[in-house]
XYZ file of C-alpha atoms in Angstrom:
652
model
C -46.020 51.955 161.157
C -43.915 48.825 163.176
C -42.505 46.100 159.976
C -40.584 43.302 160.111
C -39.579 41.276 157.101
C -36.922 38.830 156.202
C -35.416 37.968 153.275
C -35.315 34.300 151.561
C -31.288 33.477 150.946
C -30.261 29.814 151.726
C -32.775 26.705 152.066
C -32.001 26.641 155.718
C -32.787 30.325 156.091
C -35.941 30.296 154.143
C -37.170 27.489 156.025
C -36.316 29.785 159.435
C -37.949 31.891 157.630
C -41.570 30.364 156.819
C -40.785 28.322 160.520
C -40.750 32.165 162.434
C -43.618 33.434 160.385
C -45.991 30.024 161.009
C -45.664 31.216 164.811
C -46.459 34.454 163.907
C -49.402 33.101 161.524
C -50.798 30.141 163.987
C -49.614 31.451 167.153
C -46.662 29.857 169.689
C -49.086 27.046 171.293
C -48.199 23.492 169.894
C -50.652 21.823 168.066
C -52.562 19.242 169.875
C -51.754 15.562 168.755
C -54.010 13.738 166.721
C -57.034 11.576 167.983
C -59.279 12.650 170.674
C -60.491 16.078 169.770
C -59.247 18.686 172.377
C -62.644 20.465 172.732
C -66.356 19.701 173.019
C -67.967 19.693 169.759
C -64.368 19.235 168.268
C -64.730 16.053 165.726
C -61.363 16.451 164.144
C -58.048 15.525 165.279
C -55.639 18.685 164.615
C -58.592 21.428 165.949
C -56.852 24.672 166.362
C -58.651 27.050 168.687
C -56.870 29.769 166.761
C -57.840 28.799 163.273
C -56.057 27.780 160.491
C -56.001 28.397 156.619
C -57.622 25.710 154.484
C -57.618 25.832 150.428
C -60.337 25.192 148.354
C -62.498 26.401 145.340
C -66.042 26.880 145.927
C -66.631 27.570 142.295
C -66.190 24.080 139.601
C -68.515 22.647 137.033
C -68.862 19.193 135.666
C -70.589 17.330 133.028
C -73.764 18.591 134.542
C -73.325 22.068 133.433
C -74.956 22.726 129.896
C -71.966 24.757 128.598
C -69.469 22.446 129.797
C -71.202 18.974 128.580
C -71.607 21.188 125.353
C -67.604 21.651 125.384
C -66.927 17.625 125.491
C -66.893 17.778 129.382
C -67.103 14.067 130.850
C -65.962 14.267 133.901
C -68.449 14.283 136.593
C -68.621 15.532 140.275
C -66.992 12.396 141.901
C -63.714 12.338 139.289
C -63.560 16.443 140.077
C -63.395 15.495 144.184
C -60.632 13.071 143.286
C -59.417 15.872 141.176
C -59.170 17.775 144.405
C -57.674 15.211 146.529
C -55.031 14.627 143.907
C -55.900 12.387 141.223
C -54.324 12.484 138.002
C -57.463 12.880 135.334
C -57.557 12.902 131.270
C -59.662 16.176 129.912
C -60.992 16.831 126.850
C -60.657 16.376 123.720
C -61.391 12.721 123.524
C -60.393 9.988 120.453
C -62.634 7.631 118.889
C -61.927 5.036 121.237
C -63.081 7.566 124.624
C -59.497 7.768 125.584
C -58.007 11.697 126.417
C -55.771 13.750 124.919
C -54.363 15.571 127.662
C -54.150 15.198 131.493
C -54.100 17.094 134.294
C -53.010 16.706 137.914
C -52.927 19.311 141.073
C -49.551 19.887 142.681
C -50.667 20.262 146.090
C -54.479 18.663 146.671
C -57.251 20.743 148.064
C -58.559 21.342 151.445
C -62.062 21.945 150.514
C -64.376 22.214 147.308
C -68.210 22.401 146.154
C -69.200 21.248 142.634
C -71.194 24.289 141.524
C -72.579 23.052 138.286
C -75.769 25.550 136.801
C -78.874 24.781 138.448
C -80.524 26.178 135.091
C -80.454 23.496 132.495
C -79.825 20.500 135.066
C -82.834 19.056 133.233
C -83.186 19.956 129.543
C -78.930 18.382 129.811
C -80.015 15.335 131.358
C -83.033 14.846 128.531
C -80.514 15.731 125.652
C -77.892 13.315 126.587
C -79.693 10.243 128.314
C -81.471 8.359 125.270
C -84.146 6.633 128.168
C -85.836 9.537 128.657
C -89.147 10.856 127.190
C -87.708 14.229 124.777
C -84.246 12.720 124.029
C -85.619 12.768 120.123
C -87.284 16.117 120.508
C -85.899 19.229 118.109
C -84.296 20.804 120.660
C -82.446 17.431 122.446
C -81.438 17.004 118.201
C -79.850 20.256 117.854
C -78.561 20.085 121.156
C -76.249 16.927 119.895
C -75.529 18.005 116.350
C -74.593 21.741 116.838
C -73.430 21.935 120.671
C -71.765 25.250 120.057
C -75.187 26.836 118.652
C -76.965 24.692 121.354
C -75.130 26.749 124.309
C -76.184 30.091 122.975
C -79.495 29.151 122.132
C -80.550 27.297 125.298
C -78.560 29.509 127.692
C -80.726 32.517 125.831
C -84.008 31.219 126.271
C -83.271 30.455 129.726
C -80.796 32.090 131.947
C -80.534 34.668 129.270
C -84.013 35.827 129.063
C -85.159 38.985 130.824
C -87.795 38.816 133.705
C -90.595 41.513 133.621
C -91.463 42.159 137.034
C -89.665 38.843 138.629
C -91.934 36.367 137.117
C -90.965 32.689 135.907
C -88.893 32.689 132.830
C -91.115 29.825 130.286
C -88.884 26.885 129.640
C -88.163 25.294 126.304
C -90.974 23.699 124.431
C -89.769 19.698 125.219
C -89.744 20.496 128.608
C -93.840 20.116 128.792
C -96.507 22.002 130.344
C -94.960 24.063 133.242
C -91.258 23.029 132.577
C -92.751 19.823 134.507
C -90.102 17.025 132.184
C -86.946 19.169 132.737
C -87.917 20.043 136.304
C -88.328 16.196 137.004
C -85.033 15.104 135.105
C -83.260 17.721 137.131
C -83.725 15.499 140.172
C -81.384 12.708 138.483
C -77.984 15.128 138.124
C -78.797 16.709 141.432
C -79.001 13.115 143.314
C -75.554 12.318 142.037
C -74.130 15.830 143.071
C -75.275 15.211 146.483
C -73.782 11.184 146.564
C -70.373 12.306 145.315
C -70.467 15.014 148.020
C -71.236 12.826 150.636
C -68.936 10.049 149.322
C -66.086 12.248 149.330
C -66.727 14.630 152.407
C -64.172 13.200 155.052
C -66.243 12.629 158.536
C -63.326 10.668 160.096
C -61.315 12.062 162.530
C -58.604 12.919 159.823
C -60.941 15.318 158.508
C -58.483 14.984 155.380
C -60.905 16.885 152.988
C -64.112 18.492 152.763
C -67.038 18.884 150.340
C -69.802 21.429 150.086
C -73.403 20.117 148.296
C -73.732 23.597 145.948
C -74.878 24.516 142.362
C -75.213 27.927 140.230
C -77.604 30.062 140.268
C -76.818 31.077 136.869
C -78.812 34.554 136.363
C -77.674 36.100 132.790
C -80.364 39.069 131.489
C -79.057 40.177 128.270
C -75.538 39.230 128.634
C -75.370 40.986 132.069
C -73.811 38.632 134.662
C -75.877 38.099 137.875
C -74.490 34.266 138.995
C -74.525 33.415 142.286
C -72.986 30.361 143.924
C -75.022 28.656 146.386
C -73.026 26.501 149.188
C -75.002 24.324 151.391
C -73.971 24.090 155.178
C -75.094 20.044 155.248
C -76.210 17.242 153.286
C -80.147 18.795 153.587
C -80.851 20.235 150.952
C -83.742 21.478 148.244
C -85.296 18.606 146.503
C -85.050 20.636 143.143
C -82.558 23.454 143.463
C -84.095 27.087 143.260
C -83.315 28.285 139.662
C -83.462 31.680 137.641
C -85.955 30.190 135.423
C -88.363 29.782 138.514
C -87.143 32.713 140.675
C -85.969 35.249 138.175
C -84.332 37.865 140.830
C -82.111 37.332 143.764
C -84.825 38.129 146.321
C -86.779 35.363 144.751
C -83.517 33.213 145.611
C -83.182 34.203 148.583
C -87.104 33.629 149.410
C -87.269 30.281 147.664
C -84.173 29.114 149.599
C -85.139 30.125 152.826
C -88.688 28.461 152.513
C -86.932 25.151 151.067
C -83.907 25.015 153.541
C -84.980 25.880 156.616
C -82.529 25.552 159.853
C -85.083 23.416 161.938
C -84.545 20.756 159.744
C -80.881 20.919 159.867
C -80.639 22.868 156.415
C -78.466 26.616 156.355
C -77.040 27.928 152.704
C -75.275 31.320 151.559
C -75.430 32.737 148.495
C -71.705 33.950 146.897
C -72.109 36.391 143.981
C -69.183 36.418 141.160
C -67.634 38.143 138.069
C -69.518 41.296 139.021
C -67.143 42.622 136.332
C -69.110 40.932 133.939
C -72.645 42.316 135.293
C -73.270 45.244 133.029
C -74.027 47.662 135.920
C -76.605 44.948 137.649
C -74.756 43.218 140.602
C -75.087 46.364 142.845
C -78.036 47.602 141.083
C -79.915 49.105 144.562
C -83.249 48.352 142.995
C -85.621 45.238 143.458
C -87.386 43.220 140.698
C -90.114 45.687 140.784
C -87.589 48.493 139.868
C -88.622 49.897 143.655
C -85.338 51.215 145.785
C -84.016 49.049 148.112
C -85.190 49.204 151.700
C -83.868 48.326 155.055
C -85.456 45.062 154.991
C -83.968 43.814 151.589
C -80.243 45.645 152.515
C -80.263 43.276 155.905
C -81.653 40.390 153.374
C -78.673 40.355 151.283
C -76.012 41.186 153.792
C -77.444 37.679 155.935
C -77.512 35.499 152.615
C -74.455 36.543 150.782
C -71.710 37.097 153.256
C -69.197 36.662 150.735
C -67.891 37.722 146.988
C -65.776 36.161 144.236
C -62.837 39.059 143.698
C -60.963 37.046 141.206
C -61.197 33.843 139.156
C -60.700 32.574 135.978
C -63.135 35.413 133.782
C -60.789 38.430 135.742
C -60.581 40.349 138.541
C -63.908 42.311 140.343
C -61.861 43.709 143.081
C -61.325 47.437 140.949
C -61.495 49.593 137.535
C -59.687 52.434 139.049
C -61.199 54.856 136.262
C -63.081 57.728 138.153
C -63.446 58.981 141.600
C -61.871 60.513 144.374
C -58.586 59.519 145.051
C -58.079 56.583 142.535
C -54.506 55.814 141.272
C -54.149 52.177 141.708
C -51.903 50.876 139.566
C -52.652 47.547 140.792
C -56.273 47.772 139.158
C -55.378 46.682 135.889
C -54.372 43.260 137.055
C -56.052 40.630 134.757
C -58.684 43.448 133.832
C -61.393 42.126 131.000
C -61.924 44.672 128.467
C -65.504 44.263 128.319
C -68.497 44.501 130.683
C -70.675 41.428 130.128
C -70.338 38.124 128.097
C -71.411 39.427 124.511
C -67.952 41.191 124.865
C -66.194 37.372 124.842
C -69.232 35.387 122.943
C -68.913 38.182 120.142
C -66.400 41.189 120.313
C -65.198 43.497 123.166
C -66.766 46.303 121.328
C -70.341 44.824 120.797
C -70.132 44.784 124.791
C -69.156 48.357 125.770
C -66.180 48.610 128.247
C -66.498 47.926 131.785
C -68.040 49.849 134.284
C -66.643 51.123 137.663
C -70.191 50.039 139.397
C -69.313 46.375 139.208
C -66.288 46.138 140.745
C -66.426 45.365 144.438
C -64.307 47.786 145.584
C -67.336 50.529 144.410
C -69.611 48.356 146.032
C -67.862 48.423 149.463
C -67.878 52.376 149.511
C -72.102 52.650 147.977
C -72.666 50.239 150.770
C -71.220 52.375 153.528
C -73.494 55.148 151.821
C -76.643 52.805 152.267
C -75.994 51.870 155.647
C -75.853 55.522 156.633
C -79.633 56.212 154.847
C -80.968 52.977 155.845
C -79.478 51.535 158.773
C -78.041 47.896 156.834
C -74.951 47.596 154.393
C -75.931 45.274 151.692
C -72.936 45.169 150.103
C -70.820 43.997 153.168
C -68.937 41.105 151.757
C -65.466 39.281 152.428
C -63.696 38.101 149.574
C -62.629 34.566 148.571
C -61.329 33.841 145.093
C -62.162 30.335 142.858
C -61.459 28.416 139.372
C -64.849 28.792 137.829
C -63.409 25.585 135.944
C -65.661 23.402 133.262
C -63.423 21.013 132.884
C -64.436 19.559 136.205
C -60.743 19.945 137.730
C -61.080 22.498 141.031
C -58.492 23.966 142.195
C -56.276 23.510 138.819
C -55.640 27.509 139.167
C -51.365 27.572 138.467
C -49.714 29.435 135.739
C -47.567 26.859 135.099
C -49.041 23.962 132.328
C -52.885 25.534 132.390
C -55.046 23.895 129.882
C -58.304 26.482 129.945
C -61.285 26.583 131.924
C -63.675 25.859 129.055
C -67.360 27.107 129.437
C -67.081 31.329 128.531
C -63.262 30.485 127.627
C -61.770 28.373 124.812
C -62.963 25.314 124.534
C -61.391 22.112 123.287
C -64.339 19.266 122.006
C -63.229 18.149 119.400
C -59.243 18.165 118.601
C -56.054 19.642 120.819
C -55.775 23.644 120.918
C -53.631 24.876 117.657
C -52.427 27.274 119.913
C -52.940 29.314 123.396
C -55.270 26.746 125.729
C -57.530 29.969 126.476
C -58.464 33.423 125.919
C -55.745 35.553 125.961
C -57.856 37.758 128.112
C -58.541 34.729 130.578
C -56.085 32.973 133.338
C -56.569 30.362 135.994
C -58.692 31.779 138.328
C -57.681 31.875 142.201
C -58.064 29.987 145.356
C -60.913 30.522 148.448
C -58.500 30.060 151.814
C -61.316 29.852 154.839
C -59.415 30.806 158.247
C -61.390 27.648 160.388
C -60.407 25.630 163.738
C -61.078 22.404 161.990
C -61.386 20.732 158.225
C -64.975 20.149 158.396
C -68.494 21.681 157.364
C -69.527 23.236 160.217
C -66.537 24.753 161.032
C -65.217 25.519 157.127
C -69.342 27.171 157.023
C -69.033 29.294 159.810
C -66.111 30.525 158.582
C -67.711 31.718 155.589
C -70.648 33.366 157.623
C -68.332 35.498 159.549
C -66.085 36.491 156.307
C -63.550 35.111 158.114
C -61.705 34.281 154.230
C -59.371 35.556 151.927
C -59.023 35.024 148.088
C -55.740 34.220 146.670
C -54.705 34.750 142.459
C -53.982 30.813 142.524
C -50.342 30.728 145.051
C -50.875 29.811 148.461
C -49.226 32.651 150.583
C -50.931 32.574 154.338
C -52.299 36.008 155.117
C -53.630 36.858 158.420
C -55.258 40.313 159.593
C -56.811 41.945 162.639
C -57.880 45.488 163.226
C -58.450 47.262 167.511
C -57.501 50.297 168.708
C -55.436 48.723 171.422
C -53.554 46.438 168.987
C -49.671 46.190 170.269
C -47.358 48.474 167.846
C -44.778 45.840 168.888
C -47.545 42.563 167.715
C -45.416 41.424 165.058
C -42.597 41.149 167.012
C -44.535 38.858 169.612
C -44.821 35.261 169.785
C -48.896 35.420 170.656
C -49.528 37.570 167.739
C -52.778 35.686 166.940
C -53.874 35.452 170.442
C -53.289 39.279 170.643
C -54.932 39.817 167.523
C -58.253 38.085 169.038
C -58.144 39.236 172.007
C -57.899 42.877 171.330
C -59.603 43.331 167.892
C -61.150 41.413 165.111
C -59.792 39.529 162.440
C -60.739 39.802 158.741
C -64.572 40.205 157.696
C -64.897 41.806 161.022
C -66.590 44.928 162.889
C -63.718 47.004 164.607
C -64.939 47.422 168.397
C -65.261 51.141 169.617
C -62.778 53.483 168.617
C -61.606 55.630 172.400
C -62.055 58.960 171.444
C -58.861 60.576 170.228
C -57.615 56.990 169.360
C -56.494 55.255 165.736
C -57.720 51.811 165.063
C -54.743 49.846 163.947
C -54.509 47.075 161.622
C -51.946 43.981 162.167
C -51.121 41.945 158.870
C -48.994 39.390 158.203
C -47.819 37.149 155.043
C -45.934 33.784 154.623
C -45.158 32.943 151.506
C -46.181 30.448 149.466
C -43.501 27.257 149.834
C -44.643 25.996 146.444
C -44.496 22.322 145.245
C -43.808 20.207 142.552
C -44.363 22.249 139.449
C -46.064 25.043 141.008
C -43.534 28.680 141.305
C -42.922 30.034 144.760
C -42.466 34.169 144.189
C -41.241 35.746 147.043
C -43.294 38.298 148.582
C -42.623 42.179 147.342
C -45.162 44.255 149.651
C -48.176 44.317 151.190
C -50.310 47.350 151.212
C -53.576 48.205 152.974
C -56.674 49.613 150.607
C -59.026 52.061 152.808
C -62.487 53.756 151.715
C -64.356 55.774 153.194
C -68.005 58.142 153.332
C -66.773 61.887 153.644
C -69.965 64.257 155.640
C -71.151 65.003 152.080
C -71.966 61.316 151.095
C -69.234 61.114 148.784
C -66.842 58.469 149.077
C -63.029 58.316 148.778
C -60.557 55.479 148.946
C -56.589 55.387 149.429
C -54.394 52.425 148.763
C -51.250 52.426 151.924
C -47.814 51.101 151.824
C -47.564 48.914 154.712
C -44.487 46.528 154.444
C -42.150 44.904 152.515
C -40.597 47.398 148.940
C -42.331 48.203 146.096
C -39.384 48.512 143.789
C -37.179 46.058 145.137
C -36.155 45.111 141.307
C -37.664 41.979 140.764
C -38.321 40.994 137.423
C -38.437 38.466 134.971
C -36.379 37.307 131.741
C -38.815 37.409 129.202
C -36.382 34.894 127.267
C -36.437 31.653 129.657
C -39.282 33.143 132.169
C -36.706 32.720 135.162
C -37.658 35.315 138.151
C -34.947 37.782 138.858
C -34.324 40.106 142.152
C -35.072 39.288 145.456
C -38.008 39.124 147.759
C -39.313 38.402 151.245
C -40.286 34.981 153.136
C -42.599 36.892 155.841
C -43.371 39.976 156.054
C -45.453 42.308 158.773
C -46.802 45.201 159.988
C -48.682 47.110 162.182
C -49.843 50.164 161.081
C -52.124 53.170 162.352
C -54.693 55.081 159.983
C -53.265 58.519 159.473
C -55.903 59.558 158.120
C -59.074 58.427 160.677
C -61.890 60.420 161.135
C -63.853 58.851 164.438
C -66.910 60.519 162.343
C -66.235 58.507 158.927
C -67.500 55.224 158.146
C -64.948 53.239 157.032
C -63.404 49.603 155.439
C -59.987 48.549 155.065
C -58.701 45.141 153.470
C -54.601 44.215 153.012
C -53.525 43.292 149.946
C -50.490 41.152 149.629
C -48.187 40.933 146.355
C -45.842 38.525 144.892
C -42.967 39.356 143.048
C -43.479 39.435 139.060
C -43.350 35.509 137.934
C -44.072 35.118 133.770
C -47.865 34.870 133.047
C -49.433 31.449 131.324
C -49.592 32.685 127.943
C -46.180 34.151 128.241
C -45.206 30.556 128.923
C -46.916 29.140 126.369
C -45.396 31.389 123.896
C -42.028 30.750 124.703
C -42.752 26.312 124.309
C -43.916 26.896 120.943
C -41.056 28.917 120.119
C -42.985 31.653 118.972
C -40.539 35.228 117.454
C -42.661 38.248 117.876
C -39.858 40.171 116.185
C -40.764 38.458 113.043
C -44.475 38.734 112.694
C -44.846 36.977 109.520
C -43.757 33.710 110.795
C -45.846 33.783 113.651
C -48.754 31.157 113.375
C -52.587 32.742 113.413
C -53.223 30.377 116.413
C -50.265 32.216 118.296
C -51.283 35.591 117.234
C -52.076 36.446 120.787
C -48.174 35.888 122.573
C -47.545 39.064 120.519
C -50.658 40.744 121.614
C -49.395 44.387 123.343
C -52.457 44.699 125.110
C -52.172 41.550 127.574
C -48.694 41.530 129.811
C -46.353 39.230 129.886
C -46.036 38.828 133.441
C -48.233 38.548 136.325
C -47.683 39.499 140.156
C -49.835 36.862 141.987
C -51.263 38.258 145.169
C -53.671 37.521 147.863
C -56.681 40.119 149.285
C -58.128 40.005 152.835
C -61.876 40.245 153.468
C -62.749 43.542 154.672
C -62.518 45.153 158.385
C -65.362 47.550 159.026
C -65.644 50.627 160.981
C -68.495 52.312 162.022
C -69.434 55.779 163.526
């Protein structure tokens, strides 16, 4: 293994510091000046032919979204794009007079970001809350507006909730008419205005300032068990109606329904981006159809086309680990922001009415069955990259810092009515992350194509810049070299890639490297600790095996933090990188490997919370009920932010 790392002193020598690494990150060619676009096909003004990392959430819901308009959420897709951009917004709760009782403002603005709001209820929302429409008076639309709480469970139930026998339509709720025909009409109004904002705020100038995604949720629930998928549109053609569980009750009815209604002749392209597997109940990587029949060749190469990507982390936990059984699991680092249940009747009514979670859903079980798959059936469906989002219903993307979080809403606390008396969430909850998209320019095509070729990493909410490449004939000297990137192109694949052809006796090696975040405004920068390389692998037997490598940087470099003022203590690392060798390779093993980079500790938002209020855990009968949680022993204190690669495959 080859390292180099340097640590953060002075404000002149961190800035040398994040300065050397940005070569090492974007390569030593200057950027080309703004204006005429330095390629054909180019349309924006700082095109890098060696990519660059742009920041976005591909995962926010507005007042469109039952469970958020049911929460008191008013803010609608265009306020959440000037969100993104950097607009200072009011959130719920609201007084008499409409005004709000909080605020809420990004440090640094967004690159990219879709409004996802659930494709589901688009209708029977719009019927229950616009008084011109036939069914506003209906008993539903009634209850809907006097018990919203009750109204979320009920109508996410009969809808998303419901189970499908044999993958047919899911009946809608009686005011919706014959055939769901009223809600499937007044779906068309909420879906209109998602598609204006995203065009009004999707920058086609030559700035290429910011981008926006048309997308909704395909918000598939059976019994609790989490099946939601994200759907991002390449363009601005689209479905007239978006394809919803209701209608197309599995995802290879999705899938189908999609690729007859957005088809590429007519300029229309979409991907499908599965999340909170942690909350699927042993379902996301179920390897049986609708039909209960096994999976096949056909449907394995279906899903790995449509879904080239996976939420890891956002605001309902991680889904990158459990770390509970198998071969050669001791990852410590598994019980970052774990949930302690495995679907949502563990956070809509107790942990223990949920059962606890289940190694199946985590991705990082999913990435080892699908090198098992490929091997009986010739396709991996479960070959994804990772990117990581908000999941916000407050309609603020991107709001994903530690530092003054008011909640997510929707699964999480909610705030309709008055101010929280105490914690703004869940104790169990936390900000979500951050998708980061390695693209030559801020636009759709480009940002899209990314996605297709899991060229993306997910972040815990920071913004460290992570880069990674895998070859055989990688330099052992690369991160020492001032065409590092170039290198890294020209002699192996970056992240989300296929390593090319081991030589026989050779070790594929990996080259990763990590700036860290610069931070701004109220947002902490944590110094990078380590970064560490997870591996797993298909022994001869079919079994399966992973192993989690040291790489750079020091795990116990003594960072901590002072529980009493939350200030960081110990020191860290700017930059750090590696290239390192598999000890370990077996040319007759099929493989994966993804780096994971960590932060040093930094105080987690509850733990901040705790210590405004002035809440004394050493006195537990002065502690208020609302504040129970800050002395909760099962939840930590702090929280070591961190970033994960997409995947680097090797095959046999």
């Amino acid at each position: 293994m080859a390292s180099s790392a340097r640590r953060p002193g002075s404000a002149a020598g961190i800035f040398l510091a994040l300065a050397t690494l940005g070569l090492v990150a974007c390569g030593d060619s200057a950027p080309p000046e703004t204006g005429t676009p330095p390629v054909a096909g180019a349309k924006c003004g700082n095109y890098q032919a060696l990519r660059q990392p742009f920041f976005g959430d591909l995962h926010v819901h507005t007042k469109y979204s039952l469970d958020a308009n049911t929460q008191g959420t008013l803010i609608g897709p265009h306020e959440a794009y000037r969100f993104a951009l950097g607009e200072r917004l009011g959130i719920q709760p609201y007084n008499e007079q409409g005004e709000p009782l909080r605020y809420s403002q990004l440090a640094r603005p967004l690159d990219f970001a879709a409004v996802t709001d659930h494709g589901e209820l688009f209708g029977e929302t719009e019927i229950c809350t616009n008084p011109d429409l036939p069914g506003y008076n209906s008993p539903e639309c009634l209850l809907y507006r006097a018990a919203p709480a009750q109204s979320f469970i009920l109508f996410n139930f009969l809808g998303p909730g419901l189970v499908s026998v044999g993958g047919l339509p899911i009946p809608r709720l009686p005011f919706c008419g014959l055939g769901g025909e009223r809600c499937l009409e007044a779906a068309k109004t909420p879906w209109r205005d998602i598609q204006q904002a995203a065009a009004a705020y999707n920058d086609d100038s030559a700035e290429c300032r910011f981008t926006s995604f048309v997308g909704y949720e395909y918000t598939a629930a059976p019994l609790s068990n989490n099946l939601h998928r994200n759907v991002i549109f390449r363009s601005a053609v689209v479905p007239e109606i978006p394809p919803s569980y209701q209608e197309y009750p599995a995802p290879e009815l999705l899938w189908q329904a999609l690729s007859a209604q957005c088809q590429s002749a007519q300029g229309c392209d979409y991907l499908t981006i599965p999340h909170n597997s942690n909350l699927s109940g042993g379902l996301m990587f179920q390897t049986r159809d609708a039909r209960g029949l096994p999976y096949d060749a056909e449907l394995a190469r279906q899903r790995q086309l449509n879904e080239p990507l996976a939420e890891i982390y956002q605001h309902k936990g991680q889904s990158e680990c459990l770390g509970t059984t198998g071969a050669g699991l001791a990852d410590e680092q598994c019980g970052f922001e774990l949930l302690p249940y495995r679907n949502f009747i563990g956070s809509q009514v107790s942990p223990q009415a949920s059962g606890a979670p289940l190694e199946q859903d985590y991705l990082r079980a999913a990435l080892k069955d699908g090198l098992r798959l490929e091997r009986e059936l010739g396709a991996n469906p479960f070959k994804y990259g990772f990117i990581g989002s908000s999941d916000t219903h407050l309609g603020t993307p991107g709001n994903a810092a530690e530092i003054d979080y008011p909640g997510h809403g929707g699964a999480g606390g909610s705030a309709r009515g008055e101010l929280p008396a105490g914690l703004t969430d869940r104790i169990e909850n936390s900000p979500g992350g951050l998708a980061v998209l390695w693209a030559e320019e801020n636009s759709r095509d480009s940002l899209f194509a990314a996605m297709r070729r899991r060229e993306a990493y997910a972040t815990s909410g920071t913004r460290p810049v992570l880069r990674f490449f895998g070859g055989a004939e990688l330099p052992s000297d690369l991160c020492g070299r001032r065409d590092f990137v170039q290198q890294g192109y020209a002699l192996g694949v970056p992240m989300g890639g296929d390593l090319k052809p081991v030589p026989a006796g050779a070790r594929p090696r990996f080259a990763v490297s990590a700036l860290r975040d610069p931070g701004q405004g109220i947002e902490v920068a944590n110094p990078l600790q380590r970064i560490q390389i997870v591996k797993g692998w298909l022994n001869a037997d079919g079994s399966s095996q992973e192993k989690v490598y040291e790489v750079a940087g020091e795990p116990n470099n003594g960072a901590s933090v002072d529980l009493s003022s939350c200030e960081p203590t110990g020191s860290g690392y700017a930059s750090l990188c590696a290239v390192w060798e598999d000890p370990e390779f077996d040319a007759a093993q099929s493989a994966f490997y993804y780096a994971r980079v960590l932060e040093n500790p930094s105080c987690r938002w509850a733990t901040r919370q705790c210590l405004a209020a002035g809440v004394d855990c050493s006195n537990p009968d002065a502690v208020p009920d609302a504040y129970a949680d800050c002395c909760n022993a099962d939840y930590p204190k702090t929280i070591q932010e961190r970033a994960w690669s997409s995947p680097i495959w090797y095959r046999p």
